[in-house]
Short mmCIF file of C-alpha atoms in Angstrom, two decimals:
data_model
loop_
_atom_site.label_atom_id
_atom_site.label_comp_id
_atom_site.label_asym_id
_atom_site.label_seq_id
_atom_site.Cartn_x
_atom_site.Cartn_y
_atom_site.Cartn_z
CA MET A 19 -5.93 9.98 -0.74
CA TYR A 20 -7.93 13.00 0.34
CA LEU A 21 -11.21 12.91 2.21
CA LEU A 22 -13.22 16.08 1.81
CA THR A 23 -16.19 16.65 4.09
CA GLU A 24 -18.63 19.07 2.52
CA LYS A 25 -20.62 21.70 4.37
CA THR A 26 -24.09 20.23 4.24
CA ASN A 27 -26.59 19.01 6.80
CA LEU A 28 -25.41 15.45 6.21
CA PRO A 29 -21.65 14.98 5.81
CA LYS A 30 -20.61 14.00 2.31
CA ILE A 31 -17.25 12.49 1.56
CA THR A 32 -15.22 12.86 -1.61
CA ILE A 33 -12.24 10.53 -1.99
CA LEU A 34 -9.52 11.54 -4.40
CA SER A 35 -7.66 8.33 -5.15
CA PRO A 36 -4.44 8.66 -7.20
CA VAL A 37 -3.45 5.34 -8.78
CA LEU A 38 0.27 4.56 -9.04
CA ASP A 39 0.15 0.83 -9.73
CA PRO A 40 -1.86 0.25 -12.94
CA GLU A 41 -2.42 -3.39 -11.98
CA ILE A 42 -4.42 -2.53 -8.86
CA GLU A 43 -8.09 -2.54 -9.79
CA THR A 44 -9.73 -3.00 -6.39
CA PHE A 45 -10.64 -0.15 -4.04
CA GLY A 46 -10.90 -0.73 -0.31
CA ASN A 47 -13.63 1.70 0.68
CA LYS A 48 -17.10 0.21 1.09
CA LEU A 49 -18.78 3.24 2.67
CA PRO A 50 -20.92 5.77 0.76
CA ALA A 51 -18.56 8.26 -0.86
CA HIS A 52 -17.94 10.02 -4.13
CA THR A 53 -14.67 8.59 -5.42
CA ILE A 54 -12.46 10.23 -8.03
CA HIS A 55 -9.72 8.01 -9.45
CA LEU A 56 -6.73 9.91 -10.78
CA LYS A 57 -4.67 7.96 -13.31
CA LEU A 58 -1.80 8.73 -15.64
CA GLU A 59 -1.80 8.14 -19.37
CA LYS A 60 -0.78 4.65 -20.46
CA ASP A 61 2.67 5.76 -21.68
CA ALA A 62 3.42 7.11 -18.21
CA THR A 63 2.04 4.12 -16.32
CA ASP A 64 4.23 1.77 -18.37
CA ASP A 65 7.21 3.12 -16.43
CA TRP A 66 5.81 1.35 -13.37
CA TYR A 67 6.77 -1.98 -14.93
CA HIS A 68 10.42 -0.91 -14.92
CA LEU A 69 10.53 -1.25 -11.14
CA GLN A 70 13.00 -3.93 -10.11
CA MET A 71 10.77 -4.94 -7.20
CA LYS A 72 7.96 -5.81 -9.63
CA LYS A 73 10.03 -8.18 -11.74
CA PRO A 74 10.24 -11.99 -11.42
CA ALA A 75 13.95 -11.72 -10.55
CA GLN A 76 12.86 -10.46 -7.14
CA TRP A 77 12.17 -14.07 -6.16
CA THR A 78 15.76 -15.11 -6.76
CA ALA A 79 17.41 -11.97 -5.39
CA PRO A 80 19.92 -12.56 -2.55
CA PRO A 81 18.65 -12.15 1.03
CA CYS A 82 18.46 -8.54 2.09
CA THR A 83 18.46 -6.83 5.47
CA GLY A 84 18.10 -3.14 6.19
CA LEU A 85 17.33 -0.80 3.30
CA CYS A 86 16.38 -3.24 0.52
CA LEU A 87 14.54 -0.89 -1.83
CA LYS A 88 16.76 0.01 -4.77
CA TRP A 89 17.40 3.71 -5.16
CA SER A 90 16.39 3.50 -8.83
CA ASP A 91 12.99 2.13 -7.75
CA TYR A 92 12.53 4.87 -5.18
CA GLN A 93 13.39 7.57 -7.73
CA LEU A 94 11.00 6.07 -10.26
CA MET A 95 8.17 6.06 -7.71
CA VAL A 96 8.95 9.66 -6.77
CA GLU A 97 8.83 10.60 -10.46
CA GLN A 98 5.48 8.84 -10.84
CA THR A 99 4.04 10.71 -7.86
CA TYR A 100 5.32 13.98 -9.35
CA ARG A 101 3.59 13.22 -12.65
CA LEU A 102 0.35 12.34 -10.87
CA CYS A 103 0.52 15.49 -8.78
CA LYS A 104 1.22 17.63 -11.86
CA ALA A 105 -1.69 16.00 -13.69
CA LEU A 106 -3.92 16.98 -10.77
CA VAL A 107 -2.61 20.54 -10.52
CA ASP A 108 -2.94 21.07 -14.28
CA ASP A 109 -6.50 19.73 -14.32
CA ASP A 110 -8.36 23.02 -13.88
CA ASP A 111 -11.76 21.34 -13.94
CA MET A 112 -10.77 18.91 -11.19
CA MET A 113 -9.27 21.66 -9.02
CA HIS A 114 -12.44 23.72 -9.47
CA ARG A 115 -14.60 20.77 -8.40
CA LEU A 116 -12.48 20.26 -5.28
CA ARG A 117 -12.57 23.95 -4.36
CA GLU A 118 -16.33 24.11 -4.87
CA SER A 119 -16.92 21.13 -2.60
CA LYS A 120 -16.87 23.58 0.33
CA PHE A 121 -14.98 21.11 2.48
CA GLU A 122 -14.50 21.47 6.21
CA LEU A 123 -11.90 18.75 6.71
CA VAL A 124 -9.10 17.37 4.55
CA TYR A 125 -7.42 14.08 5.38
CA SER A 126 -4.18 13.37 3.57
CA GLU A 127 -1.93 10.34 3.83
CA GLY A 128 1.64 10.80 5.03
CA LEU A 129 2.91 9.10 1.88
CA ASP A 130 1.02 11.34 -0.49
CA THR A 131 0.97 11.92 -4.23
CA CYS A 132 1.99 15.54 -3.77
CA GLY A 133 4.43 14.90 -0.93
CA PRO A 134 6.51 11.68 -1.01
CA VAL A 135 8.55 10.80 2.07
CA GLY A 136 11.57 8.69 2.98
CA LEU A 137 11.13 5.35 4.72
CA SER A 138 13.30 3.76 7.37
CA PRO A 139 14.10 0.03 7.11
CA PHE A 140 14.22 -0.44 10.89
CA SER A 141 11.71 -1.10 13.64
CA ASP A 142 11.57 0.69 17.00
CA GLU A 143 14.09 -1.70 18.55
CA LEU A 144 17.48 -0.74 17.14
CA SER A 145 21.02 -1.77 17.93
CA PHE A 146 23.68 0.93 18.29
CA ILE A 147 24.90 0.40 14.71
CA GLU A 148 21.33 0.49 13.40
CA ARG A 149 20.77 3.77 15.24
CA LEU A 150 23.81 5.24 13.50
CA ILE A 151 22.57 4.03 10.12
CA ASN A 152 19.08 5.30 10.86
CA PHE A 153 20.45 8.71 11.87
CA ASN A 154 22.44 8.96 8.63
CA LEU A 155 19.37 7.96 6.62
CA HIS A 156 17.33 10.60 8.42
CA ILE A 157 19.86 13.32 7.57
CA PHE A 158 20.07 12.15 3.96
CA PHE A 159 16.30 12.10 3.47
CA GLU A 160 15.89 15.47 5.18
CA ILE A 161 18.25 17.00 2.62
CA TYR A 162 16.66 15.08 -0.25
CA LYS A 163 13.16 15.96 0.96
CA LYS A 164 14.08 19.64 1.12
CA TRP A 165 15.14 19.49 -2.53
CA LEU A 166 12.02 17.50 -3.40
CA ASP A 167 9.73 19.93 -1.58
CA GLY A 168 11.29 22.74 -3.60
CA ARG A 169 10.57 20.90 -6.83
CA PHE A 170 6.92 20.35 -5.92
CA TRP A 171 6.60 23.92 -4.59
CA ARG A 172 7.83 25.37 -7.89
CA MET A 173 5.12 23.39 -9.67
CA PHE A 174 2.47 24.72 -7.27
CA ASN A 175 3.82 28.26 -7.47
CA GLU A 176 3.43 28.30 -11.25
CA LYS A 177 -0.31 27.74 -10.78
CA GLU A 178 -0.75 29.72 -7.55
CA PRO A 179 1.98 32.40 -7.32
CA GLY A 180 2.99 33.16 -3.75
CA ILE A 181 1.81 29.86 -2.29
CA PRO A 182 3.56 29.09 1.04
CA ALA A 183 6.17 26.37 1.37
CA ILE A 184 4.77 22.85 1.73
CA ARG A 185 6.17 22.34 5.22
CA ASP A 186 4.78 25.68 6.38
CA ILE A 187 1.33 24.61 5.23
CA LEU A 188 1.65 21.28 7.06
CA TYR A 189 2.88 22.87 10.28
CA GLU A 190 0.17 25.54 10.29
CA LYS A 191 -2.82 23.54 9.06
CA THR A 192 -2.37 20.08 10.60
CA ALA A 193 -4.78 19.68 13.51
CA LEU A 194 -4.96 15.90 13.82
CA ILE A 195 -2.64 12.99 13.04
CA MET A 196 -4.17 9.52 12.77
CA THR A 197 -1.79 6.57 12.80
CA ASN A 198 -2.98 3.23 11.45
CA VAL A 199 -1.62 1.01 14.24
CA HIS A 200 -3.17 -0.34 17.41
CA GLU A 201 -2.09 1.54 20.53
CA PHE A 202 -1.33 -1.66 22.46
CA ALA A 203 0.90 -2.96 19.67
CA GLU A 204 2.88 0.27 19.44
CA THR A 205 6.21 0.94 21.14
CA THR A 206 5.96 3.36 24.05
CA ARG A 207 6.90 6.87 22.98
CA PRO A 208 6.03 10.47 23.86
CA ARG A 209 3.12 11.82 21.84
CA THR A 210 0.89 14.86 21.73
CA ASN A 211 -2.89 14.97 22.01
CA MET A 212 -3.19 15.56 18.27
CA ILE A 213 -2.10 11.95 17.58
CA ARG A 214 -4.85 9.32 17.54
CA TYR A 215 -4.46 5.58 17.05
CA ILE A 216 -7.01 4.20 14.59
CA GLY A 217 -5.57 0.74 13.86
CA GLY A 218 -8.35 -1.70 13.02
CA SER A 219 -10.99 0.98 12.52
CA THR A 220 -11.24 0.21 8.81
CA ILE A 221 -11.84 -3.51 9.31
CA TYR A 222 -15.46 -4.24 8.56
CA ASP A 223 -17.47 -7.09 10.04
CA PRO A 224 -16.87 -10.37 8.16
CA GLN A 225 -19.53 -11.12 5.57
CA PRO A 226 -20.73 -14.60 4.54
CA LEU A 227 -18.44 -16.31 2.07
CA ASN A 228 -19.63 -17.43 -1.33
CA LYS A 229 -20.56 -21.06 -1.80
CA GLU A 230 -17.29 -21.99 -3.50
CA LEU A 231 -15.08 -20.69 -0.66
CA SER A 232 -17.40 -22.13 1.98
CA ASN A 233 -17.08 -25.56 0.42
CA VAL A 234 -13.28 -25.25 0.39
CA LEU A 235 -13.22 -24.35 4.09
CA ASN A 236 -15.39 -27.35 4.89
CA GLU A 237 -13.12 -29.84 3.16
CA ARG A 238 -10.76 -30.29 6.13
CA PRO A 239 -10.59 -29.34 9.82
CA THR A 240 -8.04 -26.57 9.20
CA THR A 241 -7.49 -24.06 6.41
CA VAL A 242 -4.34 -21.98 5.93
CA LEU A 243 -4.23 -18.84 3.81
CA PHE A 244 -0.98 -18.41 1.86
CA CYS A 245 -0.68 -14.86 0.53
CA MET A 246 2.48 -13.10 -0.66
CA GLY A 247 0.96 -9.66 -1.13
CA THR A 248 0.69 -7.68 -4.37
CA ILE A 249 4.17 -6.27 -5.04
CA VAL A 250 5.49 -9.44 -6.66
CA TYR A 251 3.36 -12.23 -8.08
CA SER A 252 3.36 -15.83 -6.93
CA LYS A 253 2.99 -16.95 -10.54
CA ASP A 254 6.41 -15.44 -11.28
CA MET A 255 8.18 -17.69 -8.78
CA PRO A 256 10.78 -20.05 -10.25
CA GLU A 257 9.33 -23.51 -10.77
CA TRP A 258 11.64 -25.04 -8.17
CA MET A 259 10.37 -22.59 -5.54
CA LYS A 260 6.74 -23.31 -6.35
CA ASN A 261 7.46 -27.02 -6.07
CA VAL A 262 9.05 -26.54 -2.65
CA PHE A 263 5.87 -24.94 -1.33
CA ILE A 264 3.56 -27.44 -3.01
CA GLU A 265 5.55 -30.44 -1.80
CA THR A 266 5.57 -28.98 1.72
CA PHE A 267 1.81 -28.38 1.67
CA ALA A 268 1.29 -31.94 0.45
CA LEU A 269 2.92 -33.19 3.67
CA PHE A 270 -0.15 -31.93 5.56
CA PRO A 271 -3.07 -33.79 3.93
CA ASN A 272 -5.43 -32.83 6.77
CA MET A 273 -4.96 -29.11 6.04
CA THR A 274 -6.39 -27.09 3.18
CA PHE A 275 -4.09 -24.42 1.74
CA LEU A 276 -5.62 -21.43 -0.02
CA TRP A 277 -2.91 -19.87 -2.17
CA LYS A 278 -3.47 -16.36 -3.54
CA TYR A 279 -2.16 -17.07 -7.01
CA GLU A 280 -2.56 -14.97 -10.15
CA ASP A 281 -3.02 -17.93 -12.52
CA PRO A 282 -5.41 -20.41 -10.87
CA ASP A 283 -5.38 -22.65 -13.96
CA ASP A 284 -1.65 -23.36 -13.64
CA VAL A 285 -1.10 -27.10 -14.20
CA ILE A 286 1.38 -27.17 -11.33
CA PHE A 287 -1.56 -27.59 -8.93
CA LYS A 288 -2.90 -30.64 -10.73
CA ASN A 289 -3.25 -33.71 -8.50
CA ILE A 290 -2.63 -31.67 -5.32
CA PRO A 291 -6.07 -31.92 -3.69
CA ASN A 292 -5.34 -29.88 -0.55
CA VAL A 293 -3.98 -26.80 -2.38
CA HIS A 294 -6.47 -24.37 -3.94
CA PRO A 295 -5.10 -21.48 -6.02
CA VAL A 296 -7.39 -18.44 -5.89
CA GLU A 297 -6.80 -15.24 -7.86
CA TRP A 298 -8.55 -13.00 -5.35
CA ILE A 299 -9.56 -13.61 -1.73
CA PRO A 300 -11.81 -11.52 0.56
CA GLN A 301 -9.30 -11.71 3.40
CA THR A 302 -11.39 -9.96 6.06
CA ASP A 303 -14.31 -12.29 5.43
CA LEU A 304 -12.06 -15.33 5.26
CA LEU A 305 -9.91 -14.60 8.31
CA GLY A 306 -13.05 -13.87 10.30
CA LYS A 307 -13.84 -17.57 10.13
CA ARG A 308 -12.44 -19.72 12.93
CA LEU A 309 -11.60 -22.47 10.48
CA VAL A 310 -8.78 -20.38 9.02
CA LEU A 311 -5.64 -21.09 11.01
CA ALA A 312 -3.44 -18.20 9.95
CA ASN A 313 -2.13 -16.13 7.14
CA LEU A 314 1.02 -18.04 6.23
CA PHE A 315 2.60 -14.88 4.83
CA ALA A 316 2.61 -13.45 8.36
CA LEU A 317 4.20 -16.64 9.68
CA LEU A 318 6.99 -16.44 7.11
CA LYS A 319 7.96 -12.85 7.92
#
C-alpha cells in the first residue's frame, strides 16, 4: 500500500491498494482518501486458491512449530506479487497518474507488492537452537532476496533503463520507519530516531452497534467473540471439530458466543441458543463494548 501526499494547500491522500486475496472485499481505511485498487485478471487470481494454507485440509494438518508455511505457498505468493507489480509497472496510465500526483511523501509497507520479504517463525525470545535456526533462515533469505531483488530490478529496468538497485533506493530514500506495535509491548532493543511506534493509531473510536448485534449482546451477562481469522474458513472445519466447539460452548449457557462463520445458515447451529454464527463482525465496535469478554481466538493462541 502506498500513501501519496499531494502538494496542495490541504493534504490529499492517494492509496494504492494491490489485492492478492480475491476473497477479501473489505477495505480498512475509513478516512477521506482516493483509493486505487489494483487487481489481477481472474485467470491469475485463481492461482491463489492453490495455496495449501487456504484449503480445508489445513484444519486436519498435524501440529506445527517453527516455520509452518510451505515453501510452495511462499513461492506462489511471491509469484502473485510479481504479477501484480508487473501489472502496475506496465500500466502506463496508472504510472502517469501517480507521477502527476506531485507527492511529497510515500509510505510503503515492508511486505510490499514490489518487494516481498522473508518472515521468521520466532519471537524475540529464542533458545540457543532457535537462534541457530533463525540465523540460517536469515542467511538463506538474504541470498534468496538478492536473487528476487534482481528479478524485480530487471523488470523495472526494462521500463526505466538505468534505475538504481532496489536496496540502494531504500537505503537512500527511507527517512522514517513506522512499526505497527505498541512500544510498551515491544521487546527492548536498540533503535534509531527514524523508527516510530504507531501501534493502535489506526483503531478508531467504537461506533454504536446495529440493533441485531445489540440484542445479541443483551441476551446474557457475558459475550465471547470466537474468530479464526481469514486465512482458513471456519465453515471448512471437519464436522467433528465443529461439534467439539459447539458442545463446549453449550456447557456455558450463561455466555453468548459470537462465531465469525462464513455460512450463518448452517444447520449445525440449530437448537444451540447461545451460539450465534455471524458472517462479518465489526470487531472494533464490538470489542469496545464491556459486555464482550474476549476474542477467543487470542485465548487459543
